Structures are given as C-alpha cells and as structure tokens.
PDB file of N, CA and C in Angstrom:
ATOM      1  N   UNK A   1      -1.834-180.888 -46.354  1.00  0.00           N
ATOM      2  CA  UNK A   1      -2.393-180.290 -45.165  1.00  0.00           C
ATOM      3  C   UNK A   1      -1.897-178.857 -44.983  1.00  0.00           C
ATOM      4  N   UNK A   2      -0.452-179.173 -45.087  1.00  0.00           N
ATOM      5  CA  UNK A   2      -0.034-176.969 -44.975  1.00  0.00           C
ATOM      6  C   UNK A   2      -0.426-176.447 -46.075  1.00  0.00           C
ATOM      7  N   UNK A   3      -0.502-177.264 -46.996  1.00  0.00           N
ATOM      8  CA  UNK A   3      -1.045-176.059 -48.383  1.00  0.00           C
ATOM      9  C   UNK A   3      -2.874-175.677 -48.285  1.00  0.00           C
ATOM     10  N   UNK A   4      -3.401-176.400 -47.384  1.00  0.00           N
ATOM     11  CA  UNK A   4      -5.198-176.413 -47.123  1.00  0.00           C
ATOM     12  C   UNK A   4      -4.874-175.266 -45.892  1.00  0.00           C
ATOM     13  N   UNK A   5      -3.977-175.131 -45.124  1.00  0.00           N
ATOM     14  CA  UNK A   5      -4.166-174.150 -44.033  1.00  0.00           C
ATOM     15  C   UNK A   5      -3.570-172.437 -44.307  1.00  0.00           C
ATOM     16  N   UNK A   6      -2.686-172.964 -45.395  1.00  0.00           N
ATOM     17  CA  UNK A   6      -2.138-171.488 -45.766  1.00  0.00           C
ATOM     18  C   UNK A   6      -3.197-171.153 -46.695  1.00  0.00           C
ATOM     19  N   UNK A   7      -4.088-171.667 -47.419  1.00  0.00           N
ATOM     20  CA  UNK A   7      -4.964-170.956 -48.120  1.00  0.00           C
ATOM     21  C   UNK A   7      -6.215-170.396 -47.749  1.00  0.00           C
ATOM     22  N   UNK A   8      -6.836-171.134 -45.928  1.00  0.00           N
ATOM     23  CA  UNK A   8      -7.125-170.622 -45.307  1.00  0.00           C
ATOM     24  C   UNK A   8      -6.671-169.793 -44.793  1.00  0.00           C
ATOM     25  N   UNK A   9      -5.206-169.362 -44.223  1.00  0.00           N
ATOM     26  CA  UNK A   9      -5.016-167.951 -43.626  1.00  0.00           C
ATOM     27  C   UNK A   9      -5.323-166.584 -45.281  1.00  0.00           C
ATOM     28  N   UNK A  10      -4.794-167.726 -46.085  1.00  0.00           N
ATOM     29  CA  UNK A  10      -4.958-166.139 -47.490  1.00  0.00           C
ATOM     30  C   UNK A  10      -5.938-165.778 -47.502  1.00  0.00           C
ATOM     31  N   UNK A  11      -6.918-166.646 -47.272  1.00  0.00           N
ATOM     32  CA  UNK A  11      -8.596-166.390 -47.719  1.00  0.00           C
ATOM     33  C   UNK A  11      -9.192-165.109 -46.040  1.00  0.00           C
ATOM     34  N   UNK A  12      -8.576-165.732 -44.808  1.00  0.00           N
ATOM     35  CA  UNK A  12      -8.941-165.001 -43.987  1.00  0.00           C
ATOM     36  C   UNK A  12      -7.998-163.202 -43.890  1.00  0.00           C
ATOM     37  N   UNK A  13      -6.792-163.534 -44.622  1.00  0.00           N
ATOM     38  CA  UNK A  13      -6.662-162.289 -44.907  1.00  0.00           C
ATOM     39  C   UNK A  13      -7.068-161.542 -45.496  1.00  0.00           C
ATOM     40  N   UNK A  14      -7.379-161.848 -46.846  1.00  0.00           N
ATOM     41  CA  UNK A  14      -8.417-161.166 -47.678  1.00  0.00           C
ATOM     42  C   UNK A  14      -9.611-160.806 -47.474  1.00  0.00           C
ATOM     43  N   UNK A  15     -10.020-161.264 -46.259  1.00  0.00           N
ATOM     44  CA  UNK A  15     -11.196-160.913 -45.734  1.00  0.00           C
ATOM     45  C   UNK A  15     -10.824-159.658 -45.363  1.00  0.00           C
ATOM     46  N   UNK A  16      -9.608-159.894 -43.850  1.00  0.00           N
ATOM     47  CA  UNK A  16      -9.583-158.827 -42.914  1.00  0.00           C
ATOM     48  C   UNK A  16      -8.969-157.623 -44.292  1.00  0.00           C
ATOM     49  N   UNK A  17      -8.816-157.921 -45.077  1.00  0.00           N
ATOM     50  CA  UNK A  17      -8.288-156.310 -45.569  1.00  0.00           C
ATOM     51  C   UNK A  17      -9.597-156.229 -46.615  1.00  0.00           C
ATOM     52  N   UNK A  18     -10.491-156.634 -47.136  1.00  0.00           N
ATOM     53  CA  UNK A  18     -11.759-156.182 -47.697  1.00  0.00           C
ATOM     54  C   UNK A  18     -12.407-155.157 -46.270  1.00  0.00           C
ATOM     55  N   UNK A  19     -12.807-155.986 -44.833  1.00  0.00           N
ATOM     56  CA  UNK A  19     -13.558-155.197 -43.788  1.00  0.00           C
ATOM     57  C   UNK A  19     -12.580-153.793 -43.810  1.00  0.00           C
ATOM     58  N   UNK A  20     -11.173-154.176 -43.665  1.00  0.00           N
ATOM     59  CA  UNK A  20     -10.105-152.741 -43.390  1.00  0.00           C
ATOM     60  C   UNK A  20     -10.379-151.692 -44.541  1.00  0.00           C
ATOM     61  N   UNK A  21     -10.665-152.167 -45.575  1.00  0.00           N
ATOM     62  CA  UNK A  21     -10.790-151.066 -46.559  1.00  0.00           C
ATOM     63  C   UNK A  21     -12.051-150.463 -46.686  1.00  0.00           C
ATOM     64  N   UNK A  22     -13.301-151.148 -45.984  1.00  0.00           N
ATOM     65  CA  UNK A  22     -14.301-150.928 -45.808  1.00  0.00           C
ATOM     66  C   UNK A  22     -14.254-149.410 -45.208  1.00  0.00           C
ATOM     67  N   UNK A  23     -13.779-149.372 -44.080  1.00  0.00           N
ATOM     68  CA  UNK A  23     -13.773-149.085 -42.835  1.00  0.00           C
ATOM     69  C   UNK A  23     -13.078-148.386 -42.812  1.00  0.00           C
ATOM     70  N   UNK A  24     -11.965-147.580 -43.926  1.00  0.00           N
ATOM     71  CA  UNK A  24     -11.387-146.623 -44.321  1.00  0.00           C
ATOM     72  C   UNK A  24     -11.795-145.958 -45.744  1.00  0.00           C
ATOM     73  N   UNK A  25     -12.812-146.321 -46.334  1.00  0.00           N
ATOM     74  CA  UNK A  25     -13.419-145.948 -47.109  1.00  0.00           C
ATOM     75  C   UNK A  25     -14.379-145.193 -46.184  1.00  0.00           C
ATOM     76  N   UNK A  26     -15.202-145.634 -45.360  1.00  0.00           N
ATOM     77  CA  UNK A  26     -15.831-144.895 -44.823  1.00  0.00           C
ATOM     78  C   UNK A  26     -15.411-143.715 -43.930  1.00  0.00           C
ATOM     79  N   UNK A  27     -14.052-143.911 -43.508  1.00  0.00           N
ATOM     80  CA  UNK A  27     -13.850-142.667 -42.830  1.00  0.00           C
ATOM     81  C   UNK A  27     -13.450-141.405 -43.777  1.00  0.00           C
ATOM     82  N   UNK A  28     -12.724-141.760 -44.732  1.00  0.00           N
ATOM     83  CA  UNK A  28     -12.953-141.093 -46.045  1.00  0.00           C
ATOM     84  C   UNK A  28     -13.829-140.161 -46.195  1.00  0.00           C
ATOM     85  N   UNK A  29     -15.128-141.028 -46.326  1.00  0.00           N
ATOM     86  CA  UNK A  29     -16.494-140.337 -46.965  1.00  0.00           C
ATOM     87  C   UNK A  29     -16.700-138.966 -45.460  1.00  0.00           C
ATOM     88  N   UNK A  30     -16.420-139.504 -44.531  1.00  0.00           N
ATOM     89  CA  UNK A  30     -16.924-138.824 -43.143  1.00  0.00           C
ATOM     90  C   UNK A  30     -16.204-136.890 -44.090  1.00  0.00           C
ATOM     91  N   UNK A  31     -14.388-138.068 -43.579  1.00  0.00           N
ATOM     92  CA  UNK A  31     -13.433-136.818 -43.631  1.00  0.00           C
ATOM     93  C   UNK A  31     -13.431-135.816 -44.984  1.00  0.00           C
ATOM     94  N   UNK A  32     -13.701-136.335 -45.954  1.00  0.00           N
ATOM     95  CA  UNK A  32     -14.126-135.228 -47.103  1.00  0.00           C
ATOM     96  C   UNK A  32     -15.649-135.050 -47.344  1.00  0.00           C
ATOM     97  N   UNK A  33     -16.215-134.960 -46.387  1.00  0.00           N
ATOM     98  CA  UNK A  33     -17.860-134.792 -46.310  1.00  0.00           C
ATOM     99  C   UNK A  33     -17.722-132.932 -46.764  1.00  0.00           C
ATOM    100  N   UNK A  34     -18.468-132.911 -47.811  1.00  0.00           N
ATOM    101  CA  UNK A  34     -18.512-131.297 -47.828  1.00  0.00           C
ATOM    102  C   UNK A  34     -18.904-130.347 -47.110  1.00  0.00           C
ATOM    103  N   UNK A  35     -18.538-129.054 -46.947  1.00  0.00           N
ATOM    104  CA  UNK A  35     -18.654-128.135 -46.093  1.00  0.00           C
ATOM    105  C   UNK A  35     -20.233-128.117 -46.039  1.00  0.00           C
ATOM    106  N   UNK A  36     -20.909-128.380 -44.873  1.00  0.00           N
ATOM    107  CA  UNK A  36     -22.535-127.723 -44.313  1.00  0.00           C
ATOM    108  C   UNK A  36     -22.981-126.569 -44.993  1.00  0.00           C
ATOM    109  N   UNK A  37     -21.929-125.722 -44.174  1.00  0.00           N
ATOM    110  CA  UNK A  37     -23.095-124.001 -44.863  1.00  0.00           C
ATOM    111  C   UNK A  37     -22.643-123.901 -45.921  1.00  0.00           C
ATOM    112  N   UNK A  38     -21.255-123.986 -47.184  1.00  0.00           N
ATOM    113  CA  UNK A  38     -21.110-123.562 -48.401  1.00  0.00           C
ATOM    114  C   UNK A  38     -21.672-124.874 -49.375  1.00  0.00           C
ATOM    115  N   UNK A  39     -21.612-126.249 -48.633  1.00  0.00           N
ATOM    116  CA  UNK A  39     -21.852-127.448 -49.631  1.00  0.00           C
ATOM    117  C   UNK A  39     -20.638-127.784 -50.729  1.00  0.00           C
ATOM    118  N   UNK A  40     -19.625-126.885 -50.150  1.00  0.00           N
ATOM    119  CA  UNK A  40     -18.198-127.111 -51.078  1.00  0.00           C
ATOM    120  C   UNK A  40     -17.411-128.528 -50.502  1.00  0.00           C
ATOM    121  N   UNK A  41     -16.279-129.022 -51.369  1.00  0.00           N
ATOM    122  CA  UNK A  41     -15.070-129.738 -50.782  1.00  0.00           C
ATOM    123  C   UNK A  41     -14.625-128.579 -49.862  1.00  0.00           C
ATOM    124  N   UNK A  42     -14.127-129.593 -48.781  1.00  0.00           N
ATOM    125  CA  UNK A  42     -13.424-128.639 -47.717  1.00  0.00           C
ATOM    126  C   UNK A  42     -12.029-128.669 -48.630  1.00  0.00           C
ATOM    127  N   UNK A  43     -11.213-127.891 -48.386  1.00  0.00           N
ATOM    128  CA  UNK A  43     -10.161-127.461 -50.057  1.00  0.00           C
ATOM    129  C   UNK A  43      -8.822-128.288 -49.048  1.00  0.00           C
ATOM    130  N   UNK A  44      -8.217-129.017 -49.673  1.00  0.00           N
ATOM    131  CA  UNK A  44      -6.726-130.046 -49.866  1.00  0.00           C
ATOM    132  C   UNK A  44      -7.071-130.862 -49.232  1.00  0.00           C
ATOM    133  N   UNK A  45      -8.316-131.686 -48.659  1.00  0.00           N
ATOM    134  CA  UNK A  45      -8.370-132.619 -48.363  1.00  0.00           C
ATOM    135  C   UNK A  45      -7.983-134.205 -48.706  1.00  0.00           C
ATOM    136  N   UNK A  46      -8.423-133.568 -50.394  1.00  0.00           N
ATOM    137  CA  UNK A  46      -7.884-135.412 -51.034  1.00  0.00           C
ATOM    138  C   UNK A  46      -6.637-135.638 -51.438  1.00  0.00           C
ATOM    139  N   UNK A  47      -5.851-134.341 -51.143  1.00  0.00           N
ATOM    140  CA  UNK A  47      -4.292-134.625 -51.409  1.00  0.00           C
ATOM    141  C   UNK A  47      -3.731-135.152 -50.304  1.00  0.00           C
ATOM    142  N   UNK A  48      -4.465-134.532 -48.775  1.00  0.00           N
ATOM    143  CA  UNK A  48      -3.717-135.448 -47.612  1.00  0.00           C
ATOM    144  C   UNK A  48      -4.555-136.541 -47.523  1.00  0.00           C
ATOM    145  N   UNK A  49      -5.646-136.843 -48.281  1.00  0.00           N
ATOM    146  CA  UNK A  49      -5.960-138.656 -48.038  1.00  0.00           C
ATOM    147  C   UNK A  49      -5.391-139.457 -48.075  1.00  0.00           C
ATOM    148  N   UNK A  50      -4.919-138.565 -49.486  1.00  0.00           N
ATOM    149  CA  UNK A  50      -3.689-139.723 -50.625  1.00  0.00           C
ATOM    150  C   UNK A  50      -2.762-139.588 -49.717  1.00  0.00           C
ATOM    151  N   UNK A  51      -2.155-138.999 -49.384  1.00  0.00           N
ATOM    152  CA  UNK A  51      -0.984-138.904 -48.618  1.00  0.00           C
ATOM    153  C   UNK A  51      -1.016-140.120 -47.527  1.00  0.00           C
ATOM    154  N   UNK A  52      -2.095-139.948 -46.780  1.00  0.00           N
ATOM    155  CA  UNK A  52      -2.221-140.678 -45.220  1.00  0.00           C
ATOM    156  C   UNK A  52      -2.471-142.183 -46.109  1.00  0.00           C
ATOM    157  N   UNK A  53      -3.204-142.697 -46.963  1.00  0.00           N
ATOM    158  CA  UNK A  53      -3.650-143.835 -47.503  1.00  0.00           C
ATOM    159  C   UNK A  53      -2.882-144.540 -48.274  1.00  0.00           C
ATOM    160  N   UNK A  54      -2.308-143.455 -48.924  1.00  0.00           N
ATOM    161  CA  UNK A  54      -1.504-144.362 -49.865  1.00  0.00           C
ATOM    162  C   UNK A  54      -1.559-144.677 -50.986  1.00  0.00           C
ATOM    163  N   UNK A  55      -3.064-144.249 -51.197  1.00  0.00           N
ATOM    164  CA  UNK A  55      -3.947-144.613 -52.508  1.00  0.00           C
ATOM    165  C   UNK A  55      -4.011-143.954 -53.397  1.00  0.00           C
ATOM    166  N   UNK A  56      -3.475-142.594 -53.582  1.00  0.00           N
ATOM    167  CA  UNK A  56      -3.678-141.886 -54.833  1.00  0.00           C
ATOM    168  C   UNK A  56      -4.849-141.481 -54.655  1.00  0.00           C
ATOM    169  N   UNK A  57      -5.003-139.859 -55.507  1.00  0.00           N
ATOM    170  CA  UNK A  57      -5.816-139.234 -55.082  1.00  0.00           C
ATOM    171  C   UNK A  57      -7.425-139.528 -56.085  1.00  0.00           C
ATOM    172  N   UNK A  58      -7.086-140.060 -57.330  1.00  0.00           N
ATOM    173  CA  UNK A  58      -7.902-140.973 -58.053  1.00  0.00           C
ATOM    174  C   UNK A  58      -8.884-141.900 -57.563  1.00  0.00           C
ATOM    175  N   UNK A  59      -8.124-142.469 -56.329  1.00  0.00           N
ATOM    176  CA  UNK A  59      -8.814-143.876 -56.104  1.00  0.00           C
ATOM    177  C   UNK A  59      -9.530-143.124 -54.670  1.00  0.00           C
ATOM    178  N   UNK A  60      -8.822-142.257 -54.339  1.00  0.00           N
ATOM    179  CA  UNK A  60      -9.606-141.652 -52.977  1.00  0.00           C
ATOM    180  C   UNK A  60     -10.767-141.143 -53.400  1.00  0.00           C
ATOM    181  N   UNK A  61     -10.731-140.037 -54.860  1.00  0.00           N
ATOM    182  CA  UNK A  61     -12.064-139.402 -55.137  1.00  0.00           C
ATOM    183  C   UNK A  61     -12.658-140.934 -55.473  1.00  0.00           C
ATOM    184  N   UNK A  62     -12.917-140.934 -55.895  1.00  0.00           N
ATOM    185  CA  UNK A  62     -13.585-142.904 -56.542  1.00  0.00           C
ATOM    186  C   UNK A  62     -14.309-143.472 -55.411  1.00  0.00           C
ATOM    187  N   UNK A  63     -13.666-143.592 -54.479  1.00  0.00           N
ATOM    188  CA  UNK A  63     -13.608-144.254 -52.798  1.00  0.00           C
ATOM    189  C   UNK A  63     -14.949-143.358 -52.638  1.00  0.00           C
ATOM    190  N   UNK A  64     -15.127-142.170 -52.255  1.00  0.00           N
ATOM    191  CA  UNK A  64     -15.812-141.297 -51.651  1.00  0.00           C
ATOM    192  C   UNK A  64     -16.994-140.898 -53.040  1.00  0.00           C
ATOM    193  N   UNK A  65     -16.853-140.985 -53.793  1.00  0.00           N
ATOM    194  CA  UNK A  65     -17.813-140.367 -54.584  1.00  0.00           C
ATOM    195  C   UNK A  65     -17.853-141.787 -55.441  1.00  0.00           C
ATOM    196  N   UNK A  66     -18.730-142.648 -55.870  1.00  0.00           N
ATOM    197  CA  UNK A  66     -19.201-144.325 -56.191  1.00  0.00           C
ATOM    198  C   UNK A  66     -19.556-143.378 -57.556  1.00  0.00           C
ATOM    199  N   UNK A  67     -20.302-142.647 -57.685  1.00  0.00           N
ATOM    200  CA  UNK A  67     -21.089-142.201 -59.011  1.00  0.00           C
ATOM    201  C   UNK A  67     -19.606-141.521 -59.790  1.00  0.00           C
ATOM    202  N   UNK A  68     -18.702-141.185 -59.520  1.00  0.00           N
ATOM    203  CA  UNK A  68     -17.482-141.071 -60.640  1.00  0.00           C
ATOM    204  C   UNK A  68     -16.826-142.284 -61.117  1.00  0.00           C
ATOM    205  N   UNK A  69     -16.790-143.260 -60.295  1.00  0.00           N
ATOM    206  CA  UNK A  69     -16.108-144.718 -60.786  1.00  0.00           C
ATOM    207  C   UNK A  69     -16.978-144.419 -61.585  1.00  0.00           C
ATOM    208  N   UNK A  70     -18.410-145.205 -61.373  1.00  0.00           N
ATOM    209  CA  UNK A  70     -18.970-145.270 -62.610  1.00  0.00           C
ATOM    210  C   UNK A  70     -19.170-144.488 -63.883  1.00  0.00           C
ATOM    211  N   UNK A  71     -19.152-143.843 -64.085  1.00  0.00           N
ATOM    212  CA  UNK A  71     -19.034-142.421 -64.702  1.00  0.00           C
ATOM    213  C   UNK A  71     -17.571-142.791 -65.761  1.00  0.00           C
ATOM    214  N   UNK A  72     -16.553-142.764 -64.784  1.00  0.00           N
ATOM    215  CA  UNK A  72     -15.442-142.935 -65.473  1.00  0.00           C
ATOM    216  C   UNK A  72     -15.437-144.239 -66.374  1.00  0.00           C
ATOM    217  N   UNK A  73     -16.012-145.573 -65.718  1.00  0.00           N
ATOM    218  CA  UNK A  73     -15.844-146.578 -66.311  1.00  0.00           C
ATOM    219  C   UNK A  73     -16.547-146.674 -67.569  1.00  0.00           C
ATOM    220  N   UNK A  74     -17.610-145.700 -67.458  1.00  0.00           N
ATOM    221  CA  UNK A  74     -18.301-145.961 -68.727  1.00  0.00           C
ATOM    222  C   UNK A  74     -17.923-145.415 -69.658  1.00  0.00           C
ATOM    223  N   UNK A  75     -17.131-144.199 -69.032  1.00  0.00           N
ATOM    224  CA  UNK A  75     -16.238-143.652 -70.410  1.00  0.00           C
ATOM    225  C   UNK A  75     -15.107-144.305 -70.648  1.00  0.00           C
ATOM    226  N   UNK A  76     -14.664-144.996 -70.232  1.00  0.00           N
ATOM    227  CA  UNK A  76     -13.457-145.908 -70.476  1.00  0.00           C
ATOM    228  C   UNK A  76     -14.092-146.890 -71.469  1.00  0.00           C
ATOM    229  N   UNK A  77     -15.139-147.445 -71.237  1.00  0.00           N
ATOM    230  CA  UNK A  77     -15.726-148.688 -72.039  1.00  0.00           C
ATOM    231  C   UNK A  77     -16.242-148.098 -73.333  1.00  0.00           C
ATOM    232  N   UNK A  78     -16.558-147.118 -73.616  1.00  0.00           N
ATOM    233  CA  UNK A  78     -17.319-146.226 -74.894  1.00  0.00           C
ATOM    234  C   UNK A  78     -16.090-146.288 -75.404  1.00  0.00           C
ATOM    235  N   UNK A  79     -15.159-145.491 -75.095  1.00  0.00           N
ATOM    236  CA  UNK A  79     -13.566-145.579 -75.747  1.00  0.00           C
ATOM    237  C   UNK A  79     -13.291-146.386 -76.520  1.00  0.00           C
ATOM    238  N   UNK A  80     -13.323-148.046 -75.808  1.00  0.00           N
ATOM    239  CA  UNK A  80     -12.671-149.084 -76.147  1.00  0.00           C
ATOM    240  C   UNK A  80     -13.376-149.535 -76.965  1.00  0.00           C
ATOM    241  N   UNK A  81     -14.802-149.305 -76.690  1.00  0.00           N
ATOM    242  CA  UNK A  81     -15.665-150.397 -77.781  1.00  0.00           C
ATOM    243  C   UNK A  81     -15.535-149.597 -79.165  1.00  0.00           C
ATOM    244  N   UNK A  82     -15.313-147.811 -79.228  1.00  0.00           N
ATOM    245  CA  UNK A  82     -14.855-147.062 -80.059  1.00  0.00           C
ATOM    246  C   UNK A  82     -13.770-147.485 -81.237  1.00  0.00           C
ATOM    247  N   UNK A  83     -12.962-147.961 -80.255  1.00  0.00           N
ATOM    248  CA  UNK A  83     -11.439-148.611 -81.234  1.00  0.00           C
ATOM    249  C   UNK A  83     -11.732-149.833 -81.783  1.00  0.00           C
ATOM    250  N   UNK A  84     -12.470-150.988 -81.491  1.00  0.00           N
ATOM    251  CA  UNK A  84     -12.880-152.337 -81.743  1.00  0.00           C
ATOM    252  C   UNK A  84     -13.231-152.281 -83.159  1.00  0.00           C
TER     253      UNK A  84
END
C-alpha cells in the first residue's frame, strides 16, 4: 500500500515539474524574444537565463529555439551512424 502511494506522489511530481518546465520554457521564449525594430537577440540574455535557471546556456538556446535541438540532433546522429 505505501509503495502504490509513493509512486503516486512520484508520478504526480513528475507531472508538476513537466507543467513547471513548461511554463518556464515559455517565459524564456517571451524573455529572449528578439529585438522588434533590429530583429536581433537582445545581447547577454542567455547567459542570465542560464544563470537564473540553472540550465546552461545550451539547453536554454534549445528551450527557446525547437529548430536547433533538432538541427543539432541530427548532426549528432549522422556522426554516430558515421562511426558504425
């Protein structure tokens, strides 16, 4: 019975920190939204992301820009299937 209820609280934690990361991913995207009139990065933004998040500035660009994960992953996978 405690081992059926603690795996319900794991499972409901894992929830609440999937919505939490949601939901700081998105403020992310807000807070490094590029400049309007130049269309640039607003400049040191993703170093204090990382900073405030915690996450490294890797996983912040990644976070905010979806088309570099992918990007990256596929060059990661060309690599590997390279060495095989």
């Amino acid at each position: 019975m405690a081992e059926l209820d603690e795996e319900r609280e794991l499972v409901a934690a894992v929830e609440a920190l999937r919505a939490a990361e949601d939901r700081v991913a998105a403020a992310l995207r807000v807070y490094l939204a590029r400049d309007p009139l130049t269309g640039r990065p607003v400049h040191g933004r993703i170093g204090r992301s990382a900073q405030i998040t915690g996450w490294g500035e890797q996983r912040v660009k990644e976070t905010t820009t979806p088309g570099l994960a992918e990007r990256r992953r596929a060059k990661r996978a060309g690599k590997e299937a390279g060495r095989a």
